[in-house]
Short mmCIF file of N, CA and C in Angstrom, two decimals:
data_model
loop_
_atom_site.label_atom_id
_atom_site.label_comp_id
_atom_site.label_asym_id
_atom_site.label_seq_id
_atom_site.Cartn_x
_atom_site.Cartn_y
_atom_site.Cartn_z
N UNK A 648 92.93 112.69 90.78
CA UNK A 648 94.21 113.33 90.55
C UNK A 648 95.23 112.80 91.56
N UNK A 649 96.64 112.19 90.87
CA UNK A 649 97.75 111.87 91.92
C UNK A 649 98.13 112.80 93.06
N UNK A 650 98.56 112.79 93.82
CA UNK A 650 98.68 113.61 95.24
C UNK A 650 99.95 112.73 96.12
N UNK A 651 101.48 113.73 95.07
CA UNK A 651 102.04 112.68 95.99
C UNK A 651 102.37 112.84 97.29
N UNK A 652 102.54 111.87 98.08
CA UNK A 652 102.68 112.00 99.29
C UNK A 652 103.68 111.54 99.97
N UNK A 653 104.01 112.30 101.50
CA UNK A 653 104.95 111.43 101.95
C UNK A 653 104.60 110.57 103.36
N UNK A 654 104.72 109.44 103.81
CA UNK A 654 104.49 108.79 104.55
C UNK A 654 105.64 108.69 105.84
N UNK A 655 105.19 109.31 106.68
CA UNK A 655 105.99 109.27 108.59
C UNK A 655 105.72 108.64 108.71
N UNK A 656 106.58 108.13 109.13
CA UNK A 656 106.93 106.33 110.11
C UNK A 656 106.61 105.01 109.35
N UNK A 657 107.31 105.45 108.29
CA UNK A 657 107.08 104.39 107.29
C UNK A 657 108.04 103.39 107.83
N UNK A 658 107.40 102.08 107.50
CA UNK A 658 108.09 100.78 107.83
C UNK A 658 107.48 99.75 107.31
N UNK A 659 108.79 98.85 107.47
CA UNK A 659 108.52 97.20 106.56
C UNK A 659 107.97 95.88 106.98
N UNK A 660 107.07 96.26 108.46
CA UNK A 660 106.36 95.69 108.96
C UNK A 660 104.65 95.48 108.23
N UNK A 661 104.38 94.59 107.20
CA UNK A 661 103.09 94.42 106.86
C UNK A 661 102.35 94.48 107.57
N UNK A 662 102.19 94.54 109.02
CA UNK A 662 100.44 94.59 109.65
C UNK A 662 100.86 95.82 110.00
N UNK A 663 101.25 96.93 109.86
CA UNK A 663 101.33 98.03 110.38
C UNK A 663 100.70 99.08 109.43
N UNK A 664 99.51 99.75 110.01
CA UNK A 664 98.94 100.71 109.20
C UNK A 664 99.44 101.68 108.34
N UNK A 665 101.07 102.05 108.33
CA UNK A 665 101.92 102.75 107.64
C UNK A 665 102.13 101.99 106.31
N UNK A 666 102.32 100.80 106.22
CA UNK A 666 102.94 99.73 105.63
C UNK A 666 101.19 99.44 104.70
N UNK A 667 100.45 99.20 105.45
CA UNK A 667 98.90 98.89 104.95
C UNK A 667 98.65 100.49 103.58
N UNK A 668 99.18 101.92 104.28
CA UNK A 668 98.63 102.96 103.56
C UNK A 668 99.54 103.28 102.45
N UNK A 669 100.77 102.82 102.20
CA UNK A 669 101.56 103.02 101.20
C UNK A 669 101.25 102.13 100.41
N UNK A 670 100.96 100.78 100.47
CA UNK A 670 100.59 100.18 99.23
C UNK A 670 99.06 100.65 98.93
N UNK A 671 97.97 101.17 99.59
CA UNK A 671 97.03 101.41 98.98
C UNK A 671 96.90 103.15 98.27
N UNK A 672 98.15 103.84 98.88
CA UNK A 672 98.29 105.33 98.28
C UNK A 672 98.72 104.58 96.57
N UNK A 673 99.48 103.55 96.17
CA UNK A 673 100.42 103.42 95.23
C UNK A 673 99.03 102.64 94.38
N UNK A 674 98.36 101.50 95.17
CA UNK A 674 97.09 101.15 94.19
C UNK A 674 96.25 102.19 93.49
N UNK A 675 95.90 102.94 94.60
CA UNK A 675 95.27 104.51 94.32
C UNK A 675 95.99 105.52 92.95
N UNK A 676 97.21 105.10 92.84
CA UNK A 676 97.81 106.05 91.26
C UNK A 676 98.80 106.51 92.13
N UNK A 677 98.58 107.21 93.40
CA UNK A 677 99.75 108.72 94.15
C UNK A 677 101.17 108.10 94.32
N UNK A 678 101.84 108.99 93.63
CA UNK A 678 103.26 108.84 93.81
C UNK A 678 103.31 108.68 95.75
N UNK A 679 104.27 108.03 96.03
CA UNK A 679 104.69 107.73 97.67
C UNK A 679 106.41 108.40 97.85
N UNK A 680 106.83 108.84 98.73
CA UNK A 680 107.94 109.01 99.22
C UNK A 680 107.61 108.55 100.92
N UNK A 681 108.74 107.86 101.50
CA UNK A 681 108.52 107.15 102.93
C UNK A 681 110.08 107.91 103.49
N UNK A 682 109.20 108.06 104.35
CA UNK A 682 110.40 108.42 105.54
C UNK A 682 110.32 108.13 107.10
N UNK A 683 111.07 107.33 107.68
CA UNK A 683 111.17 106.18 108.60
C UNK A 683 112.10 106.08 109.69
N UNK A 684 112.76 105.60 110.53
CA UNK A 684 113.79 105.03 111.23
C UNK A 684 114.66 104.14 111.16
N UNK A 685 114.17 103.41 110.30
CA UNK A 685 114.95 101.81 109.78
C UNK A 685 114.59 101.82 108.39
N UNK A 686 115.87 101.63 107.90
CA UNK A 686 116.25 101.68 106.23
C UNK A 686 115.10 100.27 106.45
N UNK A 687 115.29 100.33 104.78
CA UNK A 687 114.04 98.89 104.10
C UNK A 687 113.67 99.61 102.69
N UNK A 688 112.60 98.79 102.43
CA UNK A 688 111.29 99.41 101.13
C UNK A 688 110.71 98.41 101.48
N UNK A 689 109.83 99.24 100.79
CA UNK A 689 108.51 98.83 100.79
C UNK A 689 107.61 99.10 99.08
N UNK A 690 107.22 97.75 98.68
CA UNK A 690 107.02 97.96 97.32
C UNK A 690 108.02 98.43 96.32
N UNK A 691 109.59 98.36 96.45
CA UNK A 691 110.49 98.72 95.74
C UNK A 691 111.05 100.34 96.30
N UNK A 692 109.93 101.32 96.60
CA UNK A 692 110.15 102.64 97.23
C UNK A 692 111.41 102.36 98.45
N UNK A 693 112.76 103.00 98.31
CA UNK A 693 113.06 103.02 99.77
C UNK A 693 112.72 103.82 100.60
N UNK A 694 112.89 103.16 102.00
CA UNK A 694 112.39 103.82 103.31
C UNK A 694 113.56 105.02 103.78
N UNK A 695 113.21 105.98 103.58
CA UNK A 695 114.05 106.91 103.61
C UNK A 695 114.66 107.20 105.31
N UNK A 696 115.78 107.98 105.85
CA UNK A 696 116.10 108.81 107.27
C UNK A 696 116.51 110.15 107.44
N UNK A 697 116.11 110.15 108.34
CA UNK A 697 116.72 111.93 108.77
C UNK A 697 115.50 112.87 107.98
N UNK A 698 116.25 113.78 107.54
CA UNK A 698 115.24 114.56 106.71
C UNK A 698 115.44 114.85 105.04
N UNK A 699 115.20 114.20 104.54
CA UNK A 699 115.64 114.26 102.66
C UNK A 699 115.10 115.42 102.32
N UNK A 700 115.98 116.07 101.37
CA UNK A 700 115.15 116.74 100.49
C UNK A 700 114.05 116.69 99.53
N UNK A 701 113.08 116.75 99.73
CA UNK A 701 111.48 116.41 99.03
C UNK A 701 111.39 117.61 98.33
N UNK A 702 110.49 117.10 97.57
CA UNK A 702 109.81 118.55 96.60
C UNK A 702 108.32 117.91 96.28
N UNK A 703 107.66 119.21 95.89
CA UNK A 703 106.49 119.27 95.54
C UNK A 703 105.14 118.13 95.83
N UNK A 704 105.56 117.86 97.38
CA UNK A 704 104.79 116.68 98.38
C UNK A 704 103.40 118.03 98.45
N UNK A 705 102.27 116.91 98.13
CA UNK A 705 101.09 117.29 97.98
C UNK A 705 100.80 117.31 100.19
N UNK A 706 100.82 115.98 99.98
CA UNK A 706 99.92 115.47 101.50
C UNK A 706 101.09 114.95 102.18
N UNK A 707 101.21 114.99 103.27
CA UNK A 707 102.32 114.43 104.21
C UNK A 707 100.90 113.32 105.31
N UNK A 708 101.49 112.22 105.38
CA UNK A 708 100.43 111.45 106.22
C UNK A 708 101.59 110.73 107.56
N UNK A 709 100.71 111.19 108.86
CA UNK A 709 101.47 111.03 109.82
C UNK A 709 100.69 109.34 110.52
N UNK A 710 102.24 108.68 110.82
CA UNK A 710 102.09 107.34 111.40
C UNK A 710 102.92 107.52 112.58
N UNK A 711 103.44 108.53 113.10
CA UNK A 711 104.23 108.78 114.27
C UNK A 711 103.58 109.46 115.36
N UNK A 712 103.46 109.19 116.30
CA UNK A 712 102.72 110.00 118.06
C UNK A 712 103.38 111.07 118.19
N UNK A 713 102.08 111.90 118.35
CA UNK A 713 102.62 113.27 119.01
C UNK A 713 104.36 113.63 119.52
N UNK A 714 104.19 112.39 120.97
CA UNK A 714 105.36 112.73 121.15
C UNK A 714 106.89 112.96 120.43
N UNK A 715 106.45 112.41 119.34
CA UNK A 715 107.80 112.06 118.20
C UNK A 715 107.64 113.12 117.30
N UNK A 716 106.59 113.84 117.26
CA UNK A 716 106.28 114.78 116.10
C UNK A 716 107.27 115.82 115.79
N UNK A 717 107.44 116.68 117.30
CA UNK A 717 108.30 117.70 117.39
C UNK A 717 109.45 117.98 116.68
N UNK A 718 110.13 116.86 116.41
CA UNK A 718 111.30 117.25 115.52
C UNK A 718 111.23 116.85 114.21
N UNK A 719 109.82 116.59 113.60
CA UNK A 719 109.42 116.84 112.39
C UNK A 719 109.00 118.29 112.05
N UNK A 720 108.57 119.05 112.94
CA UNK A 720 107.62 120.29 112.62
C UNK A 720 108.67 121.16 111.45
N UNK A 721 109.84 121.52 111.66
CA UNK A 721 110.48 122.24 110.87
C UNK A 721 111.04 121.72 109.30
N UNK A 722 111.00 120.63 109.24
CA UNK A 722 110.88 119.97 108.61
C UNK A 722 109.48 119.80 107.50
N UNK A 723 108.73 119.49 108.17
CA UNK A 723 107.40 119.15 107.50
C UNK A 723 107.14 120.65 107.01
N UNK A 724 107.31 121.72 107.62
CA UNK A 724 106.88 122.81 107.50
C UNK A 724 107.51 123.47 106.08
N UNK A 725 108.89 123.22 106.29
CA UNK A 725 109.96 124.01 105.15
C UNK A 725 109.44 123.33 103.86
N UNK A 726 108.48 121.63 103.78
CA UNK A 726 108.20 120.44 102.57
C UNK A 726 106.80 121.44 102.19
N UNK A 727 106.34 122.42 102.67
CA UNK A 727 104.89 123.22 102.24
C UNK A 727 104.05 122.53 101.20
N UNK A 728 104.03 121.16 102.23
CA UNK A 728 102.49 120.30 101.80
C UNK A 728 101.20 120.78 102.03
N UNK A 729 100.30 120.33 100.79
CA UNK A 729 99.32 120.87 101.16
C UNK A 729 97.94 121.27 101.66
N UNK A 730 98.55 119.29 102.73
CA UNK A 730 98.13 119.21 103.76
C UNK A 730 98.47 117.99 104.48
N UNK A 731 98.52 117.86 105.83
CA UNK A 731 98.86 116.91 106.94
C UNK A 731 97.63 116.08 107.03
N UNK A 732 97.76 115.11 107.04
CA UNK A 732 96.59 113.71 107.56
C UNK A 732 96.92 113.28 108.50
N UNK A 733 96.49 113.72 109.82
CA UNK A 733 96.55 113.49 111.42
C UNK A 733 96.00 111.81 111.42
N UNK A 734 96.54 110.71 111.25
CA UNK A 734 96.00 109.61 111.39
C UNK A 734 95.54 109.46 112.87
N UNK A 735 94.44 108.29 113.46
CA UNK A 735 94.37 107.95 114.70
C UNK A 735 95.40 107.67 115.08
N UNK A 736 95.73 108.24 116.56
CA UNK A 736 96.62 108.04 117.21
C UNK A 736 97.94 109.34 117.48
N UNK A 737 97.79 110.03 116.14
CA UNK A 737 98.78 111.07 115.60
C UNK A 737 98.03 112.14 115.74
N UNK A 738 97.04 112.54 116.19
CA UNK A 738 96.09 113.81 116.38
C UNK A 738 97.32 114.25 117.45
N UNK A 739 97.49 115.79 116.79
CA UNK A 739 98.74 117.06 117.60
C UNK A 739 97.87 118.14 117.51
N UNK A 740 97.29 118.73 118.64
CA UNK A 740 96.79 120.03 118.31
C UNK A 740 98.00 121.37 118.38
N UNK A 741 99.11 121.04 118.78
CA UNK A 741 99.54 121.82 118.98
C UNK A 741 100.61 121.81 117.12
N UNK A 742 100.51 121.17 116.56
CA UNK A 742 101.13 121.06 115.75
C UNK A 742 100.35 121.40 114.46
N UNK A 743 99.23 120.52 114.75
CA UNK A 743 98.21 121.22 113.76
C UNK A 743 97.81 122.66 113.61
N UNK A 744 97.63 123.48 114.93
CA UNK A 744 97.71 125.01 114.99
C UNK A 744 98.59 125.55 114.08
N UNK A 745 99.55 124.76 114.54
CA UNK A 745 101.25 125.47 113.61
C UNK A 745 101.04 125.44 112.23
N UNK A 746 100.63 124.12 111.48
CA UNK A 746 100.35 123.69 109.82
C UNK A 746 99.80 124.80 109.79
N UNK A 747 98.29 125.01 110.28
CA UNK A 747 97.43 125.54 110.00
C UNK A 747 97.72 127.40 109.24
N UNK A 748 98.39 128.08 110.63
CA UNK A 748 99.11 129.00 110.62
C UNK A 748 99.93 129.69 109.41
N UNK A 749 100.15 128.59 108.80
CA UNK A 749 101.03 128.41 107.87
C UNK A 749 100.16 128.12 106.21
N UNK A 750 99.16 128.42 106.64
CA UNK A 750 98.16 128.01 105.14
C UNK A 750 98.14 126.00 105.07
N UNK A 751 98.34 125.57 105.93
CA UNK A 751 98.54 124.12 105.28
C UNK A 751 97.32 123.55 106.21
N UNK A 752 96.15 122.71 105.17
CA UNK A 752 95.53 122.05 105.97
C UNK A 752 95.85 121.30 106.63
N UNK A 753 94.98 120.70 107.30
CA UNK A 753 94.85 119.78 108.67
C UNK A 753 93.90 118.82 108.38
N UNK A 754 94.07 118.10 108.36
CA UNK A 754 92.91 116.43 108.66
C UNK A 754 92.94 115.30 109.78
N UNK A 755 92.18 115.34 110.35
CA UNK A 755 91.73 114.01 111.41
C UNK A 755 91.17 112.63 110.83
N UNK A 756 91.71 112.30 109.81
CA UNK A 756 91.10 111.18 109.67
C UNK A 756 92.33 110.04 108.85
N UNK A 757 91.56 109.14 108.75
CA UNK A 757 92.51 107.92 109.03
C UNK A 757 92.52 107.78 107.03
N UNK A 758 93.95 107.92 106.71
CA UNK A 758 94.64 108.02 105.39
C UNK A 758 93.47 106.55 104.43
N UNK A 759 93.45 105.56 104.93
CA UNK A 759 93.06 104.43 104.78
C UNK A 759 91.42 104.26 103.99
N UNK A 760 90.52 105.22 104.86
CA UNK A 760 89.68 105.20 105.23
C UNK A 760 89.33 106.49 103.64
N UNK A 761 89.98 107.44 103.98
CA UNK A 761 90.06 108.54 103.05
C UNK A 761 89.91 108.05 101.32
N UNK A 762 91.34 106.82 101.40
CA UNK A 762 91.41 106.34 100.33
C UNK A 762 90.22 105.51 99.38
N UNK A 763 89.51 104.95 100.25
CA UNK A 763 88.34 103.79 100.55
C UNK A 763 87.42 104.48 100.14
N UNK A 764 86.90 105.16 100.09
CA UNK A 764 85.62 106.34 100.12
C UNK A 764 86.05 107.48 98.97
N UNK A 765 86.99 107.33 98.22
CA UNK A 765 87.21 108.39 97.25
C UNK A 765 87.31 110.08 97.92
N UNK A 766 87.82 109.87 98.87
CA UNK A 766 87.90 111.44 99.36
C UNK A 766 89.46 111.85 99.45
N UNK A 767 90.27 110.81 99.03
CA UNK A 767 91.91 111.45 99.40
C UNK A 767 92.04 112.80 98.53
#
């Protein structure tokens, strides 16, 4: 089943694991929405800024560090996905508490990996 998603810290850098998980969410069937720092696309999708209005985002998959997270939380929160994919590197416990709180799962594992193994 599609699960669309939106992709943090999306960018138009090909060796970058953000860039690696949007074309394999889109091989996979799942609609993609990207949201980024630097306009671009990727696969025709543009790379979105700030905070867009989204709707009915299944999975939100994080490519941004903790430290950057914070001024996603209200944001990500108000998009009531229905669930966060903590990629390596992006593990927030303090943020994940918050999802959690909120009915929205939590995952530690790497979007990529998920996809690979039939578990997204």
């Amino acid at each position: 089943m599609a699960k669309k998603t939106l992709v943090i810290g999306a960018t138009t850098n090909s060796a970058r694991y953000a860039y690696i998980a949007t074309n394999m969410l889109l091989n996979h069937g799942h609609e993609v929405e990207l949201l980024g720092i630097k306009k671009g696309e990727v696969a025709s999708i543009p790379i979105q800024n700030g905070f867009p209005k989204l709707e009915n985002i299944d999975t939100v998959t994080m490519y941004i560090g903790p430290q950057h997270q914070p001024a996603y939380y209200d944001y990500i929160l108000e998009l009531n996905p229905k669930r966060i994919v903590f990629n390596p590197g992006t593990e927030n416990p303090e943020f994940e508490t918050l999802a959690q709180s909120k009915g929205i799962a939590v995952e530690e594992a790497c979007t990529l990996v998920l996809l690979s193994t039939g578990q997204y």
